[in-house]
Short mmCIF file of C-alpha atoms and ligand atoms in Angstrom, two decimals:
data_model
loop_
_atom_site.label_atom_id
_atom_site.label_comp_id
_atom_site.label_asym_id
_atom_site.label_seq_id
_atom_site.Cartn_x
_atom_site.Cartn_y
_atom_site.Cartn_z
CA MET A 1 21.77 104.69 210.06
CA THR A 2 19.86 108.02 210.23
CA ILE A 3 17.19 109.37 208.58
CA LEU A 4 14.77 112.17 209.85
CA GLY A 5 16.76 112.27 213.10
CA GLN A 6 16.09 108.62 214.07
CA SER A 7 18.14 105.99 214.12
CA ILE A 8 17.30 102.84 211.78
CA PRO A 9 18.16 99.63 212.83
CA LYS A 10 19.91 97.62 210.62
CA THR A 11 17.66 94.34 210.67
CA HIS A 12 14.52 92.84 210.25
CA LEU A 13 14.40 92.81 214.16
CA PRO A 14 12.23 94.94 216.20
CA SER A 15 14.52 97.49 218.14
CA PRO A 16 13.13 97.46 221.55
CA SER A 17 13.49 101.61 221.93
CA ASP A 18 10.95 102.24 219.47
CA SER A 19 6.88 102.43 219.96
CA SER A 20 6.93 101.22 216.18
CA SER A 21 8.62 98.56 216.54
CA GLY A 22 7.82 94.79 214.63
CA GLY A 23 9.76 93.30 211.94
CA LEU A 24 8.76 93.89 208.59
CA GLY A 25 6.42 90.56 208.05
CA LYS A 26 7.69 88.16 205.22
CA ASP A 27 4.92 90.46 202.73
CA LEU A 28 4.05 93.67 201.44
CA LEU A 29 0.33 93.72 201.15
CA THR A 30 0.16 96.92 203.03
CA LEU A 31 1.97 99.87 204.84
CA GLU A 32 -0.13 99.67 207.56
CA THR A 33 1.83 96.47 208.80
CA VAL A 34 5.23 98.10 207.85
CA PRO A 35 6.75 100.06 211.20
CA ARG A 36 7.66 103.28 211.47
CA HIS A 37 11.41 102.85 211.04
CA HIS A 38 11.89 100.54 208.16
CA VAL A 39 9.62 102.86 206.28
CA LEU A 40 12.00 105.49 207.15
CA ARG A 41 15.20 102.31 206.39
CA LEU A 42 12.95 101.75 203.82
CA LEU A 43 13.67 105.35 202.24
CA GLN A 44 17.01 105.77 203.66
CA ILE A 45 18.48 102.42 201.65
CA ALA A 46 15.99 103.78 198.48
CA ARG A 47 18.03 106.91 198.37
CA GLU A 48 21.46 104.95 198.71
CA LEU A 49 20.69 102.45 195.59
CA LYS A 50 19.49 105.94 193.65
CA ALA A 51 23.11 106.98 194.51
CA ALA A 52 24.94 104.04 193.78
CA PRO A 53 27.64 104.36 191.21
CA ARG A 54 26.41 101.38 188.30
CA PRO A 55 27.66 98.85 187.57
CA GLY A 56 29.00 98.65 191.82
CA ARG A 57 28.73 96.11 194.43
CA ALA A 58 24.98 96.66 194.34
CA SER A 59 25.02 95.01 191.26
CA GLN A 60 25.21 91.01 192.07
CA TRP A 61 22.83 92.65 195.37
CA LEU A 62 20.43 89.67 194.20
CA SER A 63 22.36 87.32 192.62
CA GLY A 64 20.55 84.15 191.72
CA LEU A 65 17.41 85.09 192.75
CA THR A 66 14.47 86.14 191.18
CA LEU A 67 11.24 87.42 191.23
CA GLY A 68 8.31 86.18 189.11
CA LEU A 69 5.47 89.08 188.50
CA ILE A 70 1.50 87.87 188.92
CA PHE A 71 -0.52 90.74 186.56
CA GLU A 72 -4.18 90.88 186.79
CA LYS A 73 -4.36 94.10 184.38
CA PRO A 74 -2.12 96.51 182.63
CA SER A 75 0.95 97.87 183.63
CA THR A 76 3.89 99.97 182.37
CA ARG A 77 5.88 101.70 185.24
CA THR A 78 4.90 98.54 188.10
CA ARG A 79 6.47 95.95 185.83
CA VAL A 80 9.00 97.76 184.52
CA SER A 81 10.76 99.49 187.02
CA PHE A 82 10.52 95.58 188.79
CA GLU A 83 12.19 94.17 186.22
CA ALA A 84 14.55 96.58 185.40
CA GLY A 85 14.90 96.58 188.99
CA MET A 86 15.61 93.17 190.02
CA ASN A 87 18.26 93.10 186.77
CA GLN A 88 19.89 96.22 187.83
CA LEU A 89 21.45 94.28 190.87
CA GLY A 90 22.04 91.59 189.75
CA GLY A 91 18.76 88.87 189.52
CA GLN A 92 16.17 87.74 187.49
CA ALA A 93 12.37 89.09 186.77
CA LEU A 94 9.61 86.89 184.83
CA PHE A 95 6.02 88.67 184.09
CA LEU A 96 3.57 85.81 184.28
CA SER A 97 0.74 87.15 183.06
CA SER A 98 -2.42 85.58 184.44
CA GLU A 99 -4.16 85.50 181.62
CA ASN A 100 -0.85 82.77 180.28
CA ILE A 101 0.18 80.81 182.86
CA GLN A 102 -2.66 77.85 184.08
CA LEU A 103 -4.47 79.62 186.41
CA SER A 104 -6.56 81.41 183.58
CA ARG A 105 -7.30 76.99 182.76
CA GLY A 106 -8.74 76.60 186.63
CA GLU A 107 -5.37 76.28 188.07
CA SER A 108 -5.67 77.52 192.13
CA LEU A 109 -4.49 80.16 193.16
CA ALA A 110 -3.06 78.03 195.97
CA ASP A 111 -1.74 75.19 193.67
CA THR A 112 0.05 77.97 191.52
CA ALA A 113 1.16 79.63 194.32
CA LEU A 114 2.94 77.21 195.56
CA VAL A 115 4.29 76.28 192.65
CA LEU A 116 6.41 79.16 192.02
CA SER A 117 7.09 79.48 195.28
CA ARG A 118 9.27 76.48 194.28
CA TYR A 119 11.23 78.35 191.65
CA LEU A 120 11.02 81.45 192.83
CA ASP A 121 13.05 84.04 195.60
CA GLY A 122 9.32 86.16 195.84
CA LEU A 123 6.64 87.54 194.47
CA VAL A 124 4.72 90.63 193.15
CA VAL A 125 0.87 89.96 192.47
CA ARG A 126 -1.41 93.19 190.91
CA THR A 127 -5.19 91.96 191.22
CA PHE A 128 -8.71 93.26 191.72
CA GLU A 129 -9.58 92.02 195.34
CA GLN A 130 -7.04 93.41 198.37
CA SER A 131 -8.33 89.77 199.07
CA THR A 132 -6.66 88.25 196.59
CA LEU A 133 -3.55 89.61 197.30
CA GLU A 134 -4.14 87.96 200.64
CA ALA A 135 -4.60 84.68 199.88
CA TRP A 136 -1.38 84.67 197.49
CA ALA A 137 0.97 85.25 200.37
CA ARG A 138 -1.07 83.12 203.09
CA HIS A 139 -0.29 80.09 200.45
CA ALA A 140 3.21 81.36 199.04
CA THR A 141 5.95 80.67 201.06
CA ILE A 142 8.17 83.48 199.60
CA PRO A 143 7.48 87.04 199.35
CA VAL A 144 4.18 88.54 198.20
CA ILE A 145 4.52 91.87 197.50
CA ASN A 146 1.68 94.08 196.86
CA GLY A 147 2.16 95.60 192.96
CA LEU A 148 -1.16 97.02 193.29
CA THR A 149 -5.27 95.78 194.77
CA ASP A 150 -8.14 97.90 194.24
CA LEU A 151 -7.68 98.26 197.89
CA SER A 152 -3.96 100.08 197.56
CA HIS A 153 -0.53 100.60 196.18
CA PRO A 154 2.13 100.55 198.75
CA CYS A 155 4.53 100.81 196.19
CA GLN A 156 3.84 103.56 194.58
CA ALA A 157 3.41 105.54 198.14
CA LEU A 158 6.77 104.64 199.43
CA ALA A 159 7.68 106.18 196.48
CA ASP A 160 5.84 109.59 196.71
CA LEU A 161 7.54 109.76 200.32
CA LEU A 162 10.85 109.56 198.36
CA THR A 163 9.80 111.98 195.69
CA VAL A 164 8.63 115.05 198.50
CA LEU A 165 11.67 114.21 200.24
CA GLU A 166 13.83 114.86 198.16
CA HIS A 167 12.47 118.03 196.62
CA LYS A 168 11.47 119.35 199.78
CA GLY A 169 13.64 117.74 202.64
CA SER A 170 11.67 116.72 204.49
CA LEU A 171 8.55 114.82 205.55
CA LYS A 172 6.64 115.89 208.77
CA GLY A 173 4.29 118.46 209.34
CA LEU A 174 4.51 118.94 205.08
CA LYS A 175 0.82 119.35 204.20
CA LEU A 176 -0.18 116.68 201.41
CA ALA A 177 -3.41 117.59 199.51
CA TYR A 178 -4.45 114.66 197.67
CA LEU A 179 -8.67 115.47 195.04
CA GLY A 180 -10.54 113.72 193.38
CA ASP A 181 -11.46 109.79 193.85
CA GLY A 182 -10.27 108.74 197.55
CA ASN A 183 -8.83 105.13 195.45
CA ASN A 184 -6.73 103.03 196.30
CA ILE A 185 -3.97 105.47 195.96
CA ALA A 186 -5.31 108.01 198.03
CA ASN A 187 -5.96 104.68 200.71
CA SER A 188 -1.85 104.37 200.62
CA LEU A 189 -0.93 107.53 200.70
CA ILE A 190 -2.89 108.29 204.03
CA GLU A 191 -0.89 105.26 205.16
CA ALA A 192 1.86 107.18 204.40
CA GLY A 193 1.69 110.44 205.77
CA ALA A 194 1.02 108.58 209.16
CA LYS A 195 3.77 106.78 209.53
CA VAL A 196 5.87 110.04 208.99
CA GLY A 197 3.82 112.14 210.29
CA MET A 198 3.45 114.16 207.32
CA HIS A 199 -0.68 116.20 207.27
CA VAL A 200 -2.83 114.69 204.41
CA ALA A 201 -6.39 116.56 203.01
CA ILE A 202 -7.94 114.06 200.85
CA GLY A 203 -10.60 116.96 199.29
CA CYS A 204 -13.71 114.46 197.41
CA PRO A 205 -17.40 114.08 197.06
CA PRO A 206 -18.82 112.26 199.83
CA ASN A 207 -19.59 108.72 198.09
CA TYR A 208 -15.83 109.12 196.47
CA ALA A 209 -14.04 108.62 200.05
CA PRO A 210 -11.02 106.59 200.82
CA ASP A 211 -11.75 103.19 203.13
CA PRO A 212 -13.22 104.14 206.37
CA THR A 213 -10.65 100.88 208.59
CA ILE A 214 -7.94 102.48 206.71
CA ILE A 215 -8.61 106.07 207.87
CA GLU A 216 -9.22 104.83 211.65
CA SER A 217 -6.39 102.75 211.84
CA SER A 218 -4.37 105.86 210.03
CA ARG A 219 -5.08 107.94 212.29
CA LYS A 220 -4.34 106.30 215.65
CA GLU A 221 -0.90 105.74 213.87
CA ALA A 222 -1.19 109.53 213.05
CA ALA A 223 -1.58 110.06 216.34
CA GLN A 224 1.84 108.95 217.68
CA THR A 225 3.43 110.51 214.81
CA GLY A 226 1.87 114.05 214.59
CA ALA A 227 0.06 113.49 211.68
CA THR A 228 -3.97 114.30 210.49
CA ILE A 229 -6.00 112.82 207.80
CA ASP A 230 -8.76 115.24 207.18
CA ILE A 231 -11.08 114.41 204.73
CA THR A 232 -13.51 116.94 203.44
CA SER A 233 -15.16 117.76 200.28
CA ASP A 234 -14.43 121.03 199.80
CA PRO A 235 -11.65 120.57 197.20
CA VAL A 236 -9.80 124.48 198.21
CA GLU A 237 -9.97 123.65 201.79
CA ALA A 238 -8.06 120.58 201.72
CA ALA A 239 -5.49 122.23 198.94
CA ARG A 240 -5.26 125.38 201.49
CA ASN A 241 -1.11 126.29 202.46
CA ALA A 242 -0.34 123.25 200.80
CA ASP A 243 2.49 121.43 200.10
CA VAL A 244 2.26 119.02 197.53
CA LEU A 245 -0.78 118.34 195.60
CA TYR A 246 -1.57 114.94 194.15
CA THR A 247 -4.32 113.27 192.38
CA ASP A 248 -4.67 110.28 190.61
CA VAL A 249 -7.18 109.40 187.54
CA TRP A 250 -11.12 109.13 188.36
CA THR A 251 -11.56 106.34 186.35
CA SER A 252 -9.19 103.45 188.15
CA MET A 253 -8.75 99.65 186.36
CA GLY A 254 -12.53 97.71 187.16
CA GLN A 255 -14.37 100.58 186.71
CA GLU A 256 -14.42 101.83 183.71
CA GLU A 257 -18.52 100.76 183.83
CA GLU A 258 -18.71 103.72 185.90
CA GLN A 259 -16.86 106.55 183.94
CA ALA A 260 -20.06 108.81 183.47
CA GLN A 261 -20.86 109.28 186.36
CA ARG A 262 -17.41 109.41 188.14
CA LEU A 263 -16.49 112.63 185.39
CA THR A 264 -19.32 114.28 187.05
CA ALA A 265 -19.28 113.58 190.34
CA LEU A 266 -15.04 114.24 189.93
CA ALA A 267 -15.23 117.42 188.27
CA PRO A 268 -14.73 120.10 190.90
CA TYR A 269 -11.55 118.36 192.48
CA GLN A 270 -10.45 118.54 188.90
CA LEU A 271 -6.23 119.98 190.25
CA ASN A 272 -6.02 122.98 187.83
CA GLU A 273 -4.94 126.70 188.53
CA SER A 274 -7.04 127.59 190.96
CA LEU A 275 -6.19 124.94 193.25
CA MET A 276 -3.09 125.66 192.83
CA ALA A 277 -3.47 129.50 193.31
CA VAL A 278 -4.80 128.29 197.36
CA ALA A 279 -1.20 125.75 197.61
CA LYS A 280 1.74 127.10 198.93
CA PRO A 281 3.17 128.54 195.82
CA ASP A 282 5.94 126.70 195.31
CA ALA A 283 3.83 123.48 196.01
CA MET A 284 4.85 120.42 194.02
CA VAL A 285 2.49 118.69 192.22
CA LEU A 286 2.35 114.51 192.32
CA HIS A 287 0.24 112.97 190.37
CA CYS A 288 1.36 108.20 190.29
CA LEU A 289 0.61 108.31 186.43
CA PRO A 290 -0.86 107.56 183.72
CA ALA A 291 -2.76 110.50 183.75
CA HIS A 292 -5.28 112.36 181.87
CA ARG A 293 -4.84 115.63 180.99
CA GLY A 294 -8.11 117.76 181.10
CA GLU A 295 -10.13 115.34 183.21
CA GLU A 296 -8.20 115.57 186.78
CA ILE A 297 -5.84 117.44 186.06
CA THR A 298 -4.89 120.03 183.87
CA ALA A 299 -1.95 119.97 180.86
CA SER A 300 -0.98 122.79 182.63
CA VAL A 301 -0.70 121.69 185.61
CA LEU A 302 0.84 118.42 184.96
CA ASP A 303 3.61 119.48 182.85
CA GLY A 304 3.70 122.73 184.51
CA PRO A 305 7.08 123.59 186.19
CA GLN A 306 6.10 122.59 189.80
CA SER A 307 4.91 118.94 188.35
CA ALA A 308 7.56 116.29 189.74
CA VAL A 309 5.65 113.47 188.45
CA LEU A 310 8.60 112.74 186.30
CA ASP A 311 11.13 111.79 189.47
CA GLN A 312 8.21 110.40 190.80
CA ALA A 313 8.01 107.35 188.54
CA GLU A 314 11.77 107.23 188.58
CA ASN A 315 11.55 107.00 192.18
CA ARG A 316 9.61 103.68 191.49
CA LEU A 317 12.93 101.76 190.49
CA HIS A 318 14.53 103.35 193.56
CA VAL A 319 12.42 102.58 196.12
CA GLN A 320 11.02 98.45 194.87
CA LYS A 321 14.76 98.23 194.90
CA ALA A 322 14.99 98.48 198.12
CA ILE A 323 11.82 96.73 199.22
CA LEU A 324 13.10 93.64 196.61
CA THR A 325 16.61 93.62 198.97
CA GLU A 326 14.71 93.93 202.17
CA TRP A 327 11.85 91.29 201.64
CA LEU A 328 14.10 88.66 199.42
CA GLY A 329 16.79 88.95 202.39
CA ARG A 330 19.85 90.43 201.30
CA PRO A 331 19.40 93.78 203.10
CA TRP A 332 21.39 96.17 201.61
CA SER A 333 24.13 98.09 203.61
N1 CP B 401 1.50 104.38 188.59
C1 CP B 401 1.47 102.55 188.64
O1 CP B 401 1.48 102.43 188.67
O2 CP B 401 1.99 102.89 187.16
P1 CP B 401 0.98 101.64 186.13
O3 CP B 401 -0.12 100.90 186.95
O4 CP B 401 1.75 101.81 185.20
O5 CP B 401 1.73 100.41 187.33
N1 NVA B 402 -5.70 104.62 191.09
C1 NVA B 402 -5.60 103.65 189.65
C2 NVA B 402 -4.11 103.72 190.01
C3 NVA B 402 -2.92 103.27 188.56
C4 NVA B 402 -1.53 103.26 188.92
C5 NVA B 402 -6.16 102.72 188.77
O1 NVA B 402 -5.86 101.31 189.91
O2 NVA B 402 -6.11 102.07 188.09
#
């Protein structure tokens, strides 16, 4: 398999000739730990699955397998795209709201993870702390996939890479500008850009910068791929000559009490026509959704001709089907 000029190994085994060699690992907790060649392989599989006829051979690929989804926060895209993706691959998905299982009455995370591992073949977890996600992964004997934490959202960033690749035809050397809160989405975009050689410029207030540990580790990866990671408090500098303009909500789930101060602090970073004017004329607009028109992005930009947010949302489905085939142990193709 070849993508972006690189040969992609079929199995989970490390390629001895690849400087980013390494296996997939049991879990998908962050993009940082996914070797570069696997990031490219996931994008390739996602494209194949997107193009695959339905019904076709993919429709029984995960037959007999069951995925659990444990969500401590609301979700539209992540929940539905994982459930639909599992169904489209012949498996089943069980949504387990944390409020409706014994976890809510004090059963320990460890016991829950161990018991669910006896029934299920994989778990998607949406939670607050990254350390809670890590605890699920530590105790579960089945693969655990990050469905969003306060720190990161790797499935989203992989879908974003796929969307840019489809629209621009490449990733390496492009400039993605992210405007606004340096949150979970920004962190995962930094990791994603570093993996594929895409320049990432974050325009954010100094108090709302992305995670410093992620910036540091991604800069090391970026040095290998030719990417750059720039953090600036000047939104115009971030957006200048960008190929991709990206933003996300100013108040993430769990931060509702900070909403008033966030609205003030982040107002200069709104993605609007003025920022569009300094980007490349054909710059594409991304937003992971849900969006707040009139806050982080204007309606005219979000709903305008350069917006690819619906393709982006759709690509969650395709990329996560690729993730499921890889992590649930039935590699595609
Ligand atoms: N982008 C995203 O993860 O959306 P949901 O919160 O609806 O899952
Ligand atoms: N940063 C947002 C992303 C939602 C998909 C949040 O965490 O609420």
